[in-house]
Amino acid sequence: MTDAWIVVLAVGSATVAIKSLGPVLLGGRPLPSAVTRVVELLAPALLAALVVTQALASGQSISPDARLVGMAAAGIALWRKAPILVVIVVAASATALTRSFV
Amino acid sequence: MEGSSAHRYRDGARAVAPLAVAVLGFGISFGLLARSAGMGWLAPIVMSATTFAGSAQFAAVSILGAGGTVAAAVAAAVLLNLRYGPIGVSVAPWLDGPAWWRFLRAQLVVDESWALAAEGEGRFDPRILVGAGLLLYVSWVAGTAIGTLGGQALGDPKTLGLDAAFPALFLALLLLQLRNRRTIVAAILGGATALALTPVAPAGVPIIAASAACLIGLARK
């Protein structure tokens, strides 16, 4: 078996296992209240981490680029109460425009 | 807002539709990258269909393409996907039914479908999760197939600014989550942790460390 297939099978089975763990073992039942208090803060913590890393990082380095213009445009769209679809299109267009000029 | 069941599935797909275009674009570039890394055409498609997690797949294939070891490629991808452990626990109460059905729906959990399904205060709509997840899954696998089978047409998705689509969506969904002081503190801690660790820790670790910010939920209200 080639290296590529070993990676595909190993990463695939590990990911399927990681994703299934919670839903298969704990599914359909309320979590203990201490766990609930923790997981209800998972969304804000993780989303903030995804925003800053995907807007600012390139690999291991923090390197602001045209994405910041897109994020600023998205911020304005959000402030103007635009629907999410518009926010996404505005962010991508502003980023693409900036890249075409810089 | 409680439409019929079928409506909520469709709502999920509709909400994620603009992002599906970006996912298709990145699927194509993943396919191209995997092909040029010498993976052939079938292995990348099987990887997208089974792993269904973009950042981990890009990391593993980049390492292989640069001549890295199998162990390094697998370790990087697994590290990047560890966040799906706590994410899976957070949606578990909302996925009912037999174990095989919970298992199947769990595979449709990716950052975007999970974030769209989050209703705040730890509640999730499983139908939004499945509707959004299915559309993203189809886009990702189809994009990969187009890329490995030789679709050069799209070029670099970054030219179209598609890489900014993801943080923009996450920002919009983050703002919906900020309902009180605890969620704001968790967001600031999470964002700051990820930013601080990105230059010094291996990929995946900053996000895992940031998710630990939710442990402040253990403090008394």
PDB file of C-alpha atoms in Angstrom:
ATOM      1  CA  MET A   1       0.000   0.000   0.000  1.00  0.00           C
ATOM      2  CA  THR A   2       1.329   3.443  -0.872  1.00  0.00           C
ATOM      3  CA  ASP A   3       1.986   6.191   1.680  1.00  0.00           C
ATOM      4  CA  ALA A   4      -0.946   8.166   0.286  1.00  0.00           C
ATOM      5  CA  TRP A   5      -3.420   5.369   0.991  1.00  0.00           C
ATOM      6  CA  ILE A   6      -2.048   4.777   4.496  1.00  0.00           C
ATOM      7  CA  VAL A   7      -2.567   8.481   5.272  1.00  0.00           C
ATOM      8  CA  VAL A   8      -6.063   8.456   3.748  1.00  0.00           C
ATOM      9  CA  LEU A   9      -7.135   5.410   5.788  1.00  0.00           C
ATOM     10  CA  ALA A  10      -5.467   6.481   9.057  1.00  0.00           C
ATOM     11  CA  VAL A  11      -6.727  10.088   8.965  1.00  0.00           C
ATOM     12  CA  GLY A  12     -10.167   8.976   7.767  1.00  0.00           C
ATOM     13  CA  SER A  13     -10.708   6.389  10.501  1.00  0.00           C
ATOM     14  CA  ALA A  14      -9.314   8.684  13.226  1.00  0.00           C
ATOM     15  CA  THR A  15     -11.581  11.546  12.141  1.00  0.00           C
ATOM     16  CA  VAL A  16     -14.680   9.351  11.910  1.00  0.00           C
ATOM     17  CA  ALA A  17     -13.915   8.061  15.415  1.00  0.00           C
ATOM     18  CA  ILE A  18     -13.334  11.546  16.883  1.00  0.00           C
ATOM     19  CA  LYS A  19     -16.521  12.940  15.318  1.00  0.00           C
ATOM     20  CA  SER A  20     -18.639   9.978  16.479  1.00  0.00           C
ATOM     21  CA  LEU A  21     -17.421   9.752  20.058  1.00  0.00           C
ATOM     22  CA  GLY A  22     -19.762  12.319  21.663  1.00  0.00           C
ATOM     23  CA  PRO A  23     -22.915  11.634  19.612  1.00  0.00           C
ATOM     24  CA  VAL A  24     -22.625   7.820  19.818  1.00  0.00           C
ATOM     25  CA  LEU A  25     -21.711   7.567  23.526  1.00  0.00           C
ATOM     26  CA  LEU A  26     -23.716  10.499  24.898  1.00  0.00           C
ATOM     27  CA  GLY A  27     -26.362  11.049  22.207  1.00  0.00           C
ATOM     28  CA  GLY A  28     -29.983  11.931  22.888  1.00  0.00           C
ATOM     29  CA  ARG A  29     -29.594  12.517  26.638  1.00  0.00           C
ATOM     30  CA  PRO A  30     -29.142  15.800  28.487  1.00  0.00           C
ATOM     31  CA  LEU A  31     -25.562  16.391  29.621  1.00  0.00           C
ATOM     32  CA  PRO A  32     -24.764  16.795  33.339  1.00  0.00           C
ATOM     33  CA  SER A  33     -25.316  20.442  34.300  1.00  0.00           C
ATOM     34  CA  ALA A  34     -21.608  21.173  34.857  1.00  0.00           C
ATOM     35  CA  VAL A  35     -20.832  19.898  31.331  1.00  0.00           C
ATOM     36  CA  THR A  36     -23.702  21.969  29.899  1.00  0.00           C
ATOM     37  CA  ARG A  37     -22.318  25.110  31.529  1.00  0.00           C
ATOM     38  CA  VAL A  38     -18.992  24.399  29.816  1.00  0.00           C
ATOM     39  CA  VAL A  39     -20.223  23.426  26.327  1.00  0.00           C
ATOM     40  CA  GLU A  40     -22.559  26.408  26.068  1.00  0.00           C
ATOM     41  CA  LEU A  41     -19.420  28.551  26.038  1.00  0.00           C
ATOM     42  CA  LEU A  42     -17.702  26.358  23.427  1.00  0.00           C
ATOM     43  CA  ALA A  43     -19.349  28.134  20.484  1.00  0.00           C
ATOM     44  CA  PRO A  44     -18.218  31.673  21.408  1.00  0.00           C
ATOM     45  CA  ALA A  45     -14.689  30.514  22.370  1.00  0.00           C
ATOM     46  CA  LEU A  46     -14.152  28.367  19.279  1.00  0.00           C
ATOM     47  CA  LEU A  47     -15.797  30.778  16.833  1.00  0.00           C
ATOM     48  CA  ALA A  48     -13.605  33.638  18.095  1.00  0.00           C
ATOM     49  CA  ALA A  49     -10.535  31.426  17.634  1.00  0.00           C
ATOM     50  CA  LEU A  50     -11.626  30.513  14.085  1.00  0.00           C
ATOM     51  CA  VAL A  51     -12.268  34.167  13.216  1.00  0.00           C
ATOM     52  CA  VAL A  52      -8.849  35.415  14.337  1.00  0.00           C
ATOM     53  CA  THR A  53      -6.855  32.506  12.891  1.00  0.00           C
ATOM     54  CA  GLN A  54      -8.658  32.413   9.542  1.00  0.00           C
ATOM     55  CA  ALA A  55      -8.596  36.196   9.167  1.00  0.00           C
ATOM     56  CA  LEU A  56      -5.001  36.774  10.308  1.00  0.00           C
ATOM     57  CA  ALA A  57      -2.876  33.627  10.102  1.00  0.00           C
ATOM     58  CA  SER A  58      -1.091  32.023   7.178  1.00  0.00           C
ATOM     59  CA  GLY A  59       0.204  28.707   8.441  1.00  0.00           C
ATOM     60  CA  GLN A  60       2.169  29.434  11.606  1.00  0.00           C
ATOM     61  CA  SER A  61       2.673  33.133  11.008  1.00  0.00           C
ATOM     62  CA  ILE A  62       0.344  36.016  11.792  1.00  0.00           C
ATOM     63  CA  SER A  63       0.343  37.878   8.496  1.00  0.00           C
ATOM     64  CA  PRO A  64      -2.445  40.390   7.919  1.00  0.00           C
ATOM     65  CA  ASP A  65      -3.332  40.734   4.232  1.00  0.00           C
ATOM     66  CA  ALA A  66      -6.279  41.550   1.953  1.00  0.00           C
ATOM     67  CA  ARG A  67      -8.536  39.393   4.140  1.00  0.00           C
ATOM     68  CA  LEU A  68      -8.547  42.229   6.692  1.00  0.00           C
ATOM     69  CA  VAL A  69     -10.224  44.534   4.165  1.00  0.00           C
ATOM     70  CA  GLY A  70     -12.809  41.803   3.598  1.00  0.00           C
ATOM     71  CA  MET A  71     -13.362  41.446   7.354  1.00  0.00           C
ATOM     72  CA  ALA A  72     -13.764  45.223   7.737  1.00  0.00           C
ATOM     73  CA  ALA A  73     -16.336  45.201   4.930  1.00  0.00           C
ATOM     74  CA  ALA A  74     -18.071  42.244   6.617  1.00  0.00           C
ATOM     75  CA  GLY A  75     -18.095  44.216   9.880  1.00  0.00           C
ATOM     76  CA  ILE A  76     -19.834  47.149   8.185  1.00  0.00           C
ATOM     77  CA  ALA A  77     -22.354  44.809   6.539  1.00  0.00           C
ATOM     78  CA  LEU A  78     -23.093  43.213   9.937  1.00  0.00           C
ATOM     79  CA  TRP A  79     -23.475  46.624  11.541  1.00  0.00           C
ATOM     80  CA  ARG A  80     -25.974  47.521   8.798  1.00  0.00           C
ATOM     81  CA  LYS A  81     -27.861  44.303   9.749  1.00  0.00           C
ATOM     82  CA  ALA A  82     -27.191  42.641   6.384  1.00  0.00           C
ATOM     83  CA  PRO A  83     -28.180  38.959   6.045  1.00  0.00           C
ATOM     84  CA  ILE A  84     -25.356  36.410   6.385  1.00  0.00           C
ATOM     85  CA  LEU A  85     -25.340  35.697   2.635  1.00  0.00           C
ATOM     86  CA  VAL A  86     -24.648  39.369   1.928  1.00  0.00           C
ATOM     87  CA  VAL A  87     -21.952  39.480   4.633  1.00  0.00           C
ATOM     88  CA  ILE A  88     -20.100  36.553   3.033  1.00  0.00           C
ATOM     89  CA  VAL A  89     -20.348  37.924  -0.514  1.00  0.00           C
ATOM     90  CA  VAL A  90     -19.221  41.384   0.651  1.00  0.00           C
ATOM     91  CA  ALA A  91     -16.202  39.899   2.483  1.00  0.00           C
ATOM     92  CA  ALA A  92     -15.102  37.802  -0.503  1.00  0.00           C
ATOM     93  CA  SER A  93     -15.613  40.628  -3.020  1.00  0.00           C
ATOM     94  CA  ALA A  94     -13.739  43.216  -0.934  1.00  0.00           C
ATOM     95  CA  THR A  95     -10.860  40.759  -0.465  1.00  0.00           C
ATOM     96  CA  ALA A  96     -10.750  39.883  -4.178  1.00  0.00           C
ATOM     97  CA  LEU A  97     -10.870  43.577  -5.191  1.00  0.00           C
ATOM     98  CA  THR A  98      -8.055  44.431  -2.788  1.00  0.00           C
ATOM     99  CA  ARG A  99      -5.924  41.587  -4.174  1.00  0.00           C
ATOM    100  CA  SER A 100      -6.503  42.734  -7.732  1.00  0.00           C
ATOM    101  CA  PHE A 101      -5.183  46.217  -6.921  1.00  0.00           C
ATOM    102  CA  VAL A 102      -2.340  45.470  -4.498  1.00  0.00           C
TER     103      VAL A 102
ATOM    104  CA  MET B   1     -39.756  29.875  14.034  1.00  0.00           C
ATOM    105  CA  GLU B   2     -40.425  26.124  14.468  1.00  0.00           C
ATOM    106  CA  GLY B   3     -41.201  25.216  10.856  1.00  0.00           C
ATOM    107  CA  SER B   4     -41.841  21.639   9.810  1.00  0.00           C
ATOM    108  CA  SER B   5     -38.968  19.190   9.926  1.00  0.00           C
ATOM    109  CA  ALA B   6     -38.319  19.248   6.178  1.00  0.00           C
ATOM    110  CA  HIS B   7     -38.302  23.038   6.236  1.00  0.00           C
ATOM    111  CA  ARG B   8     -35.578  23.141   8.873  1.00  0.00           C
ATOM    112  CA  TYR B   9     -33.346  20.803   6.804  1.00  0.00           C
ATOM    113  CA  ARG B  10     -33.864  23.117   3.839  1.00  0.00           C
ATOM    114  CA  ASP B  11     -33.168  26.173   6.024  1.00  0.00           C
ATOM    115  CA  GLY B  12     -29.800  24.654   6.920  1.00  0.00           C
ATOM    116  CA  ALA B  13     -28.908  24.030   3.288  1.00  0.00           C
ATOM    117  CA  ARG B  14     -30.065  27.503   2.299  1.00  0.00           C
ATOM    118  CA  ALA B  15     -28.109  29.194   5.097  1.00  0.00           C
ATOM    119  CA  VAL B  16     -24.900  27.505   4.038  1.00  0.00           C
ATOM    120  CA  ALA B  17     -25.424  27.867   0.257  1.00  0.00           C
ATOM    121  CA  PRO B  18     -23.110  30.868  -0.301  1.00  0.00           C
ATOM    122  CA  LEU B  19     -20.403  29.038   1.612  1.00  0.00           C
ATOM    123  CA  ALA B  20     -20.924  25.894  -0.447  1.00  0.00           C
ATOM    124  CA  VAL B  21     -19.535  27.826  -3.428  1.00  0.00           C
ATOM    125  CA  ALA B  22     -16.372  28.605  -1.454  1.00  0.00           C
ATOM    126  CA  VAL B  23     -16.139  24.998  -0.266  1.00  0.00           C
ATOM    127  CA  LEU B  24     -16.441  23.781  -3.871  1.00  0.00           C
ATOM    128  CA  GLY B  25     -13.571  26.114  -4.819  1.00  0.00           C
ATOM    129  CA  PHE B  26     -11.367  24.863  -2.001  1.00  0.00           C
ATOM    130  CA  GLY B  27     -12.342  21.281  -2.818  1.00  0.00           C
ATOM    131  CA  ILE B  28     -11.014  21.837  -6.342  1.00  0.00           C
ATOM    132  CA  SER B  29      -7.772  23.304  -5.021  1.00  0.00           C
ATOM    133  CA  PHE B  30      -7.444  20.401  -2.559  1.00  0.00           C
ATOM    134  CA  GLY B  31      -7.882  17.968  -5.452  1.00  0.00           C
ATOM    135  CA  LEU B  32      -5.228  19.778  -7.508  1.00  0.00           C
ATOM    136  CA  LEU B  33      -2.807  19.884  -4.562  1.00  0.00           C
ATOM    137  CA  ALA B  34      -3.330  16.188  -3.780  1.00  0.00           C
ATOM    138  CA  ARG B  35      -2.830  15.221  -7.403  1.00  0.00           C
ATOM    139  CA  SER B  36       0.413  17.212  -7.584  1.00  0.00           C
ATOM    140  CA  ALA B  37       1.531  15.618  -4.300  1.00  0.00           C
ATOM    141  CA  GLY B  38       1.443  12.294  -6.143  1.00  0.00           C
ATOM    142  CA  MET B  39      -1.667  10.839  -4.492  1.00  0.00           C
ATOM    143  CA  GLY B  40      -3.327   9.827  -7.738  1.00  0.00           C
ATOM    144  CA  TRP B  41      -6.981  10.642  -8.414  1.00  0.00           C
ATOM    145  CA  LEU B  42      -8.886   8.163  -6.240  1.00  0.00           C
ATOM    146  CA  ALA B  43      -7.161   8.569  -2.856  1.00  0.00           C
ATOM    147  CA  PRO B  44      -7.964  12.320  -2.558  1.00  0.00           C
ATOM    148  CA  ILE B  45     -11.650  11.694  -3.359  1.00  0.00           C
ATOM    149  CA  VAL B  46     -11.832   8.863  -0.792  1.00  0.00           C
ATOM    150  CA  MET B  47     -10.122  11.155   1.718  1.00  0.00           C
ATOM    151  CA  SER B  48     -12.674  13.949   1.207  1.00  0.00           C
ATOM    152  CA  ALA B  49     -15.547  11.466   1.449  1.00  0.00           C
ATOM    153  CA  THR B  50     -14.296   9.898   4.696  1.00  0.00           C
ATOM    154  CA  THR B  51     -12.395  12.652   6.508  1.00  0.00           C
ATOM    155  CA  PHE B  52     -14.551  15.644   5.411  1.00  0.00           C
ATOM    156  CA  ALA B  53     -12.435  18.231   7.215  1.00  0.00           C
ATOM    157  CA  GLY B  54     -10.670  20.718   4.967  1.00  0.00           C
ATOM    158  CA  SER B  55      -7.888  22.080   7.124  1.00  0.00           C
ATOM    159  CA  ALA B  56      -6.735  18.614   8.238  1.00  0.00           C
ATOM    160  CA  GLN B  57      -6.726  17.312   4.669  1.00  0.00           C
ATOM    161  CA  PHE B  58      -4.734  20.278   3.362  1.00  0.00           C
ATOM    162  CA  ALA B  59      -2.231  19.816   6.197  1.00  0.00           C
ATOM    163  CA  ALA B  60      -1.751  16.075   5.639  1.00  0.00           C
ATOM    164  CA  VAL B  61      -1.401  16.383   1.867  1.00  0.00           C
ATOM    165  CA  SER B  62       0.991  19.360   2.096  1.00  0.00           C
ATOM    166  CA  ILE B  63       3.241  17.365   4.415  1.00  0.00           C
ATOM    167  CA  LEU B  64       3.202  14.332   2.085  1.00  0.00           C
ATOM    168  CA  GLY B  65       3.824  16.541  -0.945  1.00  0.00           C
ATOM    169  CA  ALA B  66       6.826  18.158   0.749  1.00  0.00           C
ATOM    170  CA  GLY B  67       8.338  14.715   1.342  1.00  0.00           C
ATOM    171  CA  GLY B  68       7.281  14.438   4.992  1.00  0.00           C
ATOM    172  CA  THR B  69       6.675  11.113   6.708  1.00  0.00           C
ATOM    173  CA  VAL B  70       3.347   9.295   6.928  1.00  0.00           C
ATOM    174  CA  ALA B  71       3.444   9.692  10.723  1.00  0.00           C
ATOM    175  CA  ALA B  72       3.913  13.472  10.498  1.00  0.00           C
ATOM    176  CA  ALA B  73       1.052  13.811   8.007  1.00  0.00           C
ATOM    177  CA  VAL B  74      -1.324  11.708  10.115  1.00  0.00           C
ATOM    178  CA  ALA B  75      -0.346  13.439  13.377  1.00  0.00           C
ATOM    179  CA  ALA B  76      -0.918  16.916  11.934  1.00  0.00           C
ATOM    180  CA  ALA B  77      -4.345  15.979  10.570  1.00  0.00           C
ATOM    181  CA  VAL B  78      -5.468  14.264  13.776  1.00  0.00           C
ATOM    182  CA  LEU B  79      -4.321  17.238  15.868  1.00  0.00           C
ATOM    183  CA  LEU B  80      -6.350  19.573  13.645  1.00  0.00           C
ATOM    184  CA  ASN B  81      -9.423  17.379  14.028  1.00  0.00           C
ATOM    185  CA  LEU B  82      -9.247  16.915  17.808  1.00  0.00           C
ATOM    186  CA  ARG B  83     -11.600  19.885  18.200  1.00  0.00           C
ATOM    187  CA  TYR B  84     -14.371  17.632  16.906  1.00  0.00           C
ATOM    188  CA  GLY B  85     -14.182  15.777  20.246  1.00  0.00           C
ATOM    189  CA  PRO B  86     -15.646  18.636  22.338  1.00  0.00           C
ATOM    190  CA  ILE B  87     -17.765  19.794  19.379  1.00  0.00           C
ATOM    191  CA  GLY B  88     -19.306  16.296  19.240  1.00  0.00           C
ATOM    192  CA  VAL B  89     -20.079  16.395  22.977  1.00  0.00           C
ATOM    193  CA  SER B  90     -21.810  19.777  22.537  1.00  0.00           C
ATOM    194  CA  VAL B  91     -24.230  18.450  19.887  1.00  0.00           C
ATOM    195  CA  ALA B  92     -24.709  14.987  21.454  1.00  0.00           C
ATOM    196  CA  PRO B  93     -27.869  15.832  23.477  1.00  0.00           C
ATOM    197  CA  TRP B  94     -29.591  17.053  20.290  1.00  0.00           C
ATOM    198  CA  LEU B  95     -28.826  13.958  18.216  1.00  0.00           C
ATOM    199  CA  ASP B  96     -31.326  11.270  19.245  1.00  0.00           C
ATOM    200  CA  GLY B  97     -32.428   8.010  17.654  1.00  0.00           C
ATOM    201  CA  PRO B  98     -30.503   4.747  17.183  1.00  0.00           C
ATOM    202  CA  ALA B  99     -26.696   4.674  17.462  1.00  0.00           C
ATOM    203  CA  TRP B 100     -26.127   4.180  13.703  1.00  0.00           C
ATOM    204  CA  TRP B 101     -28.245   7.252  12.930  1.00  0.00           C
ATOM    205  CA  ARG B 102     -26.350   9.355  15.504  1.00  0.00           C
ATOM    206  CA  PHE B 103     -23.078   8.033  14.040  1.00  0.00           C
ATOM    207  CA  LEU B 104     -24.039   9.016  10.481  1.00  0.00           C
ATOM    208  CA  ARG B 105     -25.197  12.522  11.415  1.00  0.00           C
ATOM    209  CA  ALA B 106     -22.043  13.028  13.507  1.00  0.00           C
ATOM    210  CA  GLN B 107     -20.020  12.748  10.275  1.00  0.00           C
ATOM    211  CA  LEU B 108     -21.781  15.851   8.902  1.00  0.00           C
ATOM    212  CA  VAL B 109     -20.439  17.966  11.758  1.00  0.00           C
ATOM    213  CA  VAL B 110     -17.896  20.484  10.452  1.00  0.00           C
ATOM    214  CA  ASP B 111     -17.136  23.943  11.846  1.00  0.00           C
ATOM    215  CA  GLU B 112     -19.602  25.644   9.500  1.00  0.00           C
ATOM    216  CA  SER B 113     -22.599  23.286   9.937  1.00  0.00           C
ATOM    217  CA  TRP B 114     -22.039  23.203  13.707  1.00  0.00           C
ATOM    218  CA  ALA B 115     -21.833  26.987  13.994  1.00  0.00           C
ATOM    219  CA  LEU B 116     -24.974  27.500  11.873  1.00  0.00           C
ATOM    220  CA  ALA B 117     -26.904  24.977  13.988  1.00  0.00           C
ATOM    221  CA  ALA B 118     -25.922  26.678  17.265  1.00  0.00           C
ATOM    222  CA  GLU B 119     -28.888  28.515  18.748  1.00  0.00           C
ATOM    223  CA  GLY B 120     -27.028  29.870  21.777  1.00  0.00           C
ATOM    224  CA  GLU B 121     -26.956  28.741  25.417  1.00  0.00           C
ATOM    225  CA  GLY B 122     -25.776  25.305  24.300  1.00  0.00           C
ATOM    226  CA  ARG B 123     -28.845  24.541  22.142  1.00  0.00           C
ATOM    227  CA  PHE B 124     -28.444  23.081  18.630  1.00  0.00           C
ATOM    228  CA  ASP B 125     -30.911  22.374  15.827  1.00  0.00           C
ATOM    229  CA  PRO B 126     -29.922  18.940  14.450  1.00  0.00           C
ATOM    230  CA  ARG B 127     -31.903  19.505  11.236  1.00  0.00           C
ATOM    231  CA  ILE B 128     -29.969  22.685  10.439  1.00  0.00           C
ATOM    232  CA  LEU B 129     -26.787  20.716  11.195  1.00  0.00           C
ATOM    233  CA  VAL B 130     -27.732  17.928   8.774  1.00  0.00           C
ATOM    234  CA  GLY B 131     -29.101  20.204   6.016  1.00  0.00           C
ATOM    235  CA  ALA B 132     -26.032  22.451   6.048  1.00  0.00           C
ATOM    236  CA  GLY B 133     -23.627  19.531   6.545  1.00  0.00           C
ATOM    237  CA  LEU B 134     -25.022  17.539   3.603  1.00  0.00           C
ATOM    238  CA  LEU B 135     -24.712  20.435   1.150  1.00  0.00           C
ATOM    239  CA  LEU B 136     -21.153  21.154   2.311  1.00  0.00           C
ATOM    240  CA  TYR B 137     -20.302  17.436   2.053  1.00  0.00           C
ATOM    241  CA  VAL B 138     -21.526  17.212  -1.532  1.00  0.00           C
ATOM    242  CA  SER B 139     -19.662  20.437  -2.456  1.00  0.00           C
ATOM    243  CA  TRP B 140     -16.428  19.280  -0.837  1.00  0.00           C
ATOM    244  CA  VAL B 141     -16.399  15.813  -2.414  1.00  0.00           C
ATOM    245  CA  ALA B 142     -17.526  17.121  -5.830  1.00  0.00           C
ATOM    246  CA  GLY B 143     -14.891  19.879  -5.729  1.00  0.00           C
ATOM    247  CA  THR B 144     -12.193  17.351  -4.865  1.00  0.00           C
ATOM    248  CA  ALA B 145     -13.259  15.119  -7.760  1.00  0.00           C
ATOM    249  CA  ILE B 146     -13.187  18.046 -10.207  1.00  0.00           C
ATOM    250  CA  GLY B 147      -9.742  19.049  -8.934  1.00  0.00           C
ATOM    251  CA  THR B 148      -8.121  15.607  -9.114  1.00  0.00           C
ATOM    252  CA  LEU B 149      -9.671  14.815 -12.476  1.00  0.00           C
ATOM    253  CA  GLY B 150      -7.976  17.852 -13.927  1.00  0.00           C
ATOM    254  CA  GLY B 151     -10.151  20.906 -13.411  1.00  0.00           C
ATOM    255  CA  GLN B 152      -7.738  23.829 -13.691  1.00  0.00           C
ATOM    256  CA  ALA B 153     -10.464  26.256 -14.714  1.00  0.00           C
ATOM    257  CA  LEU B 154     -11.131  27.957 -11.420  1.00  0.00           C
ATOM    258  CA  GLY B 155      -7.544  28.868 -10.616  1.00  0.00           C
ATOM    259  CA  ASP B 156      -6.621  29.905  -7.082  1.00  0.00           C
ATOM    260  CA  PRO B 157      -9.769  30.396  -4.953  1.00  0.00           C
ATOM    261  CA  LYS B 158      -7.892  33.163  -3.143  1.00  0.00           C
ATOM    262  CA  THR B 159      -8.088  35.323  -6.274  1.00  0.00           C
ATOM    263  CA  LEU B 160     -11.850  35.324  -5.766  1.00  0.00           C
ATOM    264  CA  GLY B 161     -11.431  36.191  -2.084  1.00  0.00           C
ATOM    265  CA  LEU B 162     -13.034  32.903  -1.105  1.00  0.00           C
ATOM    266  CA  ASP B 163     -10.653  32.493   1.853  1.00  0.00           C
ATOM    267  CA  ALA B 164     -12.319  35.527   3.470  1.00  0.00           C
ATOM    268  CA  ALA B 165     -15.766  33.891   3.219  1.00  0.00           C
ATOM    269  CA  PHE B 166     -15.059  31.552   6.150  1.00  0.00           C
ATOM    270  CA  PRO B 167     -13.921  34.064   8.814  1.00  0.00           C
ATOM    271  CA  ALA B 168     -16.767  36.386   7.699  1.00  0.00           C
ATOM    272  CA  LEU B 169     -19.335  33.636   8.327  1.00  0.00           C
ATOM    273  CA  PHE B 170     -17.742  32.779  11.682  1.00  0.00           C
ATOM    274  CA  LEU B 171     -17.767  36.475  12.688  1.00  0.00           C
ATOM    275  CA  ALA B 172     -21.473  36.775  11.841  1.00  0.00           C
ATOM    276  CA  LEU B 173     -22.262  33.629  13.857  1.00  0.00           C
ATOM    277  CA  LEU B 174     -20.007  34.705  16.734  1.00  0.00           C
ATOM    278  CA  LEU B 175     -21.932  37.978  17.138  1.00  0.00           C
ATOM    279  CA  LEU B 176     -25.171  35.975  17.496  1.00  0.00           C
ATOM    280  CA  GLN B 177     -23.549  34.017  20.339  1.00  0.00           C
ATOM    281  CA  LEU B 178     -22.536  37.054  22.409  1.00  0.00           C
ATOM    282  CA  ARG B 179     -25.565  37.234  24.678  1.00  0.00           C
ATOM    283  CA  ASN B 180     -24.071  37.976  28.087  1.00  0.00           C
ATOM    284  CA  ARG B 181     -20.848  38.680  29.962  1.00  0.00           C
ATOM    285  CA  ARG B 182     -19.764  35.014  30.150  1.00  0.00           C
ATOM    286  CA  THR B 183     -20.026  34.432  26.399  1.00  0.00           C
ATOM    287  CA  ILE B 184     -18.102  37.662  25.733  1.00  0.00           C
ATOM    288  CA  VAL B 185     -15.343  36.662  28.164  1.00  0.00           C
ATOM    289  CA  ALA B 186     -15.167  33.172  26.587  1.00  0.00           C
ATOM    290  CA  ALA B 187     -14.870  34.709  23.094  1.00  0.00           C
ATOM    291  CA  ILE B 188     -12.112  37.131  24.112  1.00  0.00           C
ATOM    292  CA  LEU B 189     -10.184  34.385  25.917  1.00  0.00           C
ATOM    293  CA  GLY B 190     -10.607  31.967  23.005  1.00  0.00           C
ATOM    294  CA  GLY B 191      -9.555  34.491  20.369  1.00  0.00           C
ATOM    295  CA  ALA B 192      -6.568  35.726  22.387  1.00  0.00           C
ATOM    296  CA  THR B 193      -5.379  32.177  23.136  1.00  0.00           C
ATOM    297  CA  ALA B 194      -5.524  31.149  19.478  1.00  0.00           C
ATOM    298  CA  LEU B 195      -3.721  34.293  18.368  1.00  0.00           C
ATOM    299  CA  ALA B 196      -0.992  33.946  21.006  1.00  0.00           C
ATOM    300  CA  LEU B 197      -0.312  30.263  20.273  1.00  0.00           C
ATOM    301  CA  THR B 198      -0.453  30.331  16.448  1.00  0.00           C
ATOM    302  CA  PRO B 199       3.203  31.364  15.933  1.00  0.00           C
ATOM    303  CA  VAL B 200       4.598  28.945  18.530  1.00  0.00           C
ATOM    304  CA  ALA B 201       2.427  25.808  18.584  1.00  0.00           C
ATOM    305  CA  PRO B 202       1.832  23.180  15.855  1.00  0.00           C
ATOM    306  CA  ALA B 203      -1.308  23.707  13.727  1.00  0.00           C
ATOM    307  CA  GLY B 204      -4.413  22.525  15.548  1.00  0.00           C
ATOM    308  CA  VAL B 205      -3.081  23.181  19.052  1.00  0.00           C
ATOM    309  CA  PRO B 206      -4.117  26.890  19.138  1.00  0.00           C
ATOM    310  CA  ILE B 207      -7.733  25.957  18.359  1.00  0.00           C
ATOM    311  CA  ILE B 208      -7.824  23.159  20.952  1.00  0.00           C
ATOM    312  CA  ALA B 209      -6.283  25.460  23.579  1.00  0.00           C
ATOM    313  CA  ALA B 210      -8.788  28.190  22.672  1.00  0.00           C
ATOM    314  CA  SER B 211     -11.711  25.810  23.150  1.00  0.00           C
ATOM    315  CA  ALA B 212     -10.486  25.298  26.737  1.00  0.00           C
ATOM    316  CA  ALA B 213     -11.673  28.881  27.363  1.00  0.00           C
ATOM    317  CA  CYS B 214     -15.159  27.401  27.778  1.00  0.00           C
ATOM    318  CA  LEU B 215     -13.986  25.911  31.091  1.00  0.00           C
ATOM    319  CA  ILE B 216     -14.771  29.301  32.661  1.00  0.00           C
ATOM    320  CA  GLY B 217     -18.328  27.935  32.558  1.00  0.00           C
ATOM    321  CA  LEU B 218     -17.385  25.906  35.635  1.00  0.00           C
ATOM    322  CA  ALA B 219     -17.124  29.107  37.690  1.00  0.00           C
ATOM    323  CA  ARG B 220     -20.246  29.933  39.696  1.00  0.00           C
ATOM    324  CA  LYS B 221     -22.592  32.372  37.998  1.00  0.00           C
TER     325      LYS B 221
END
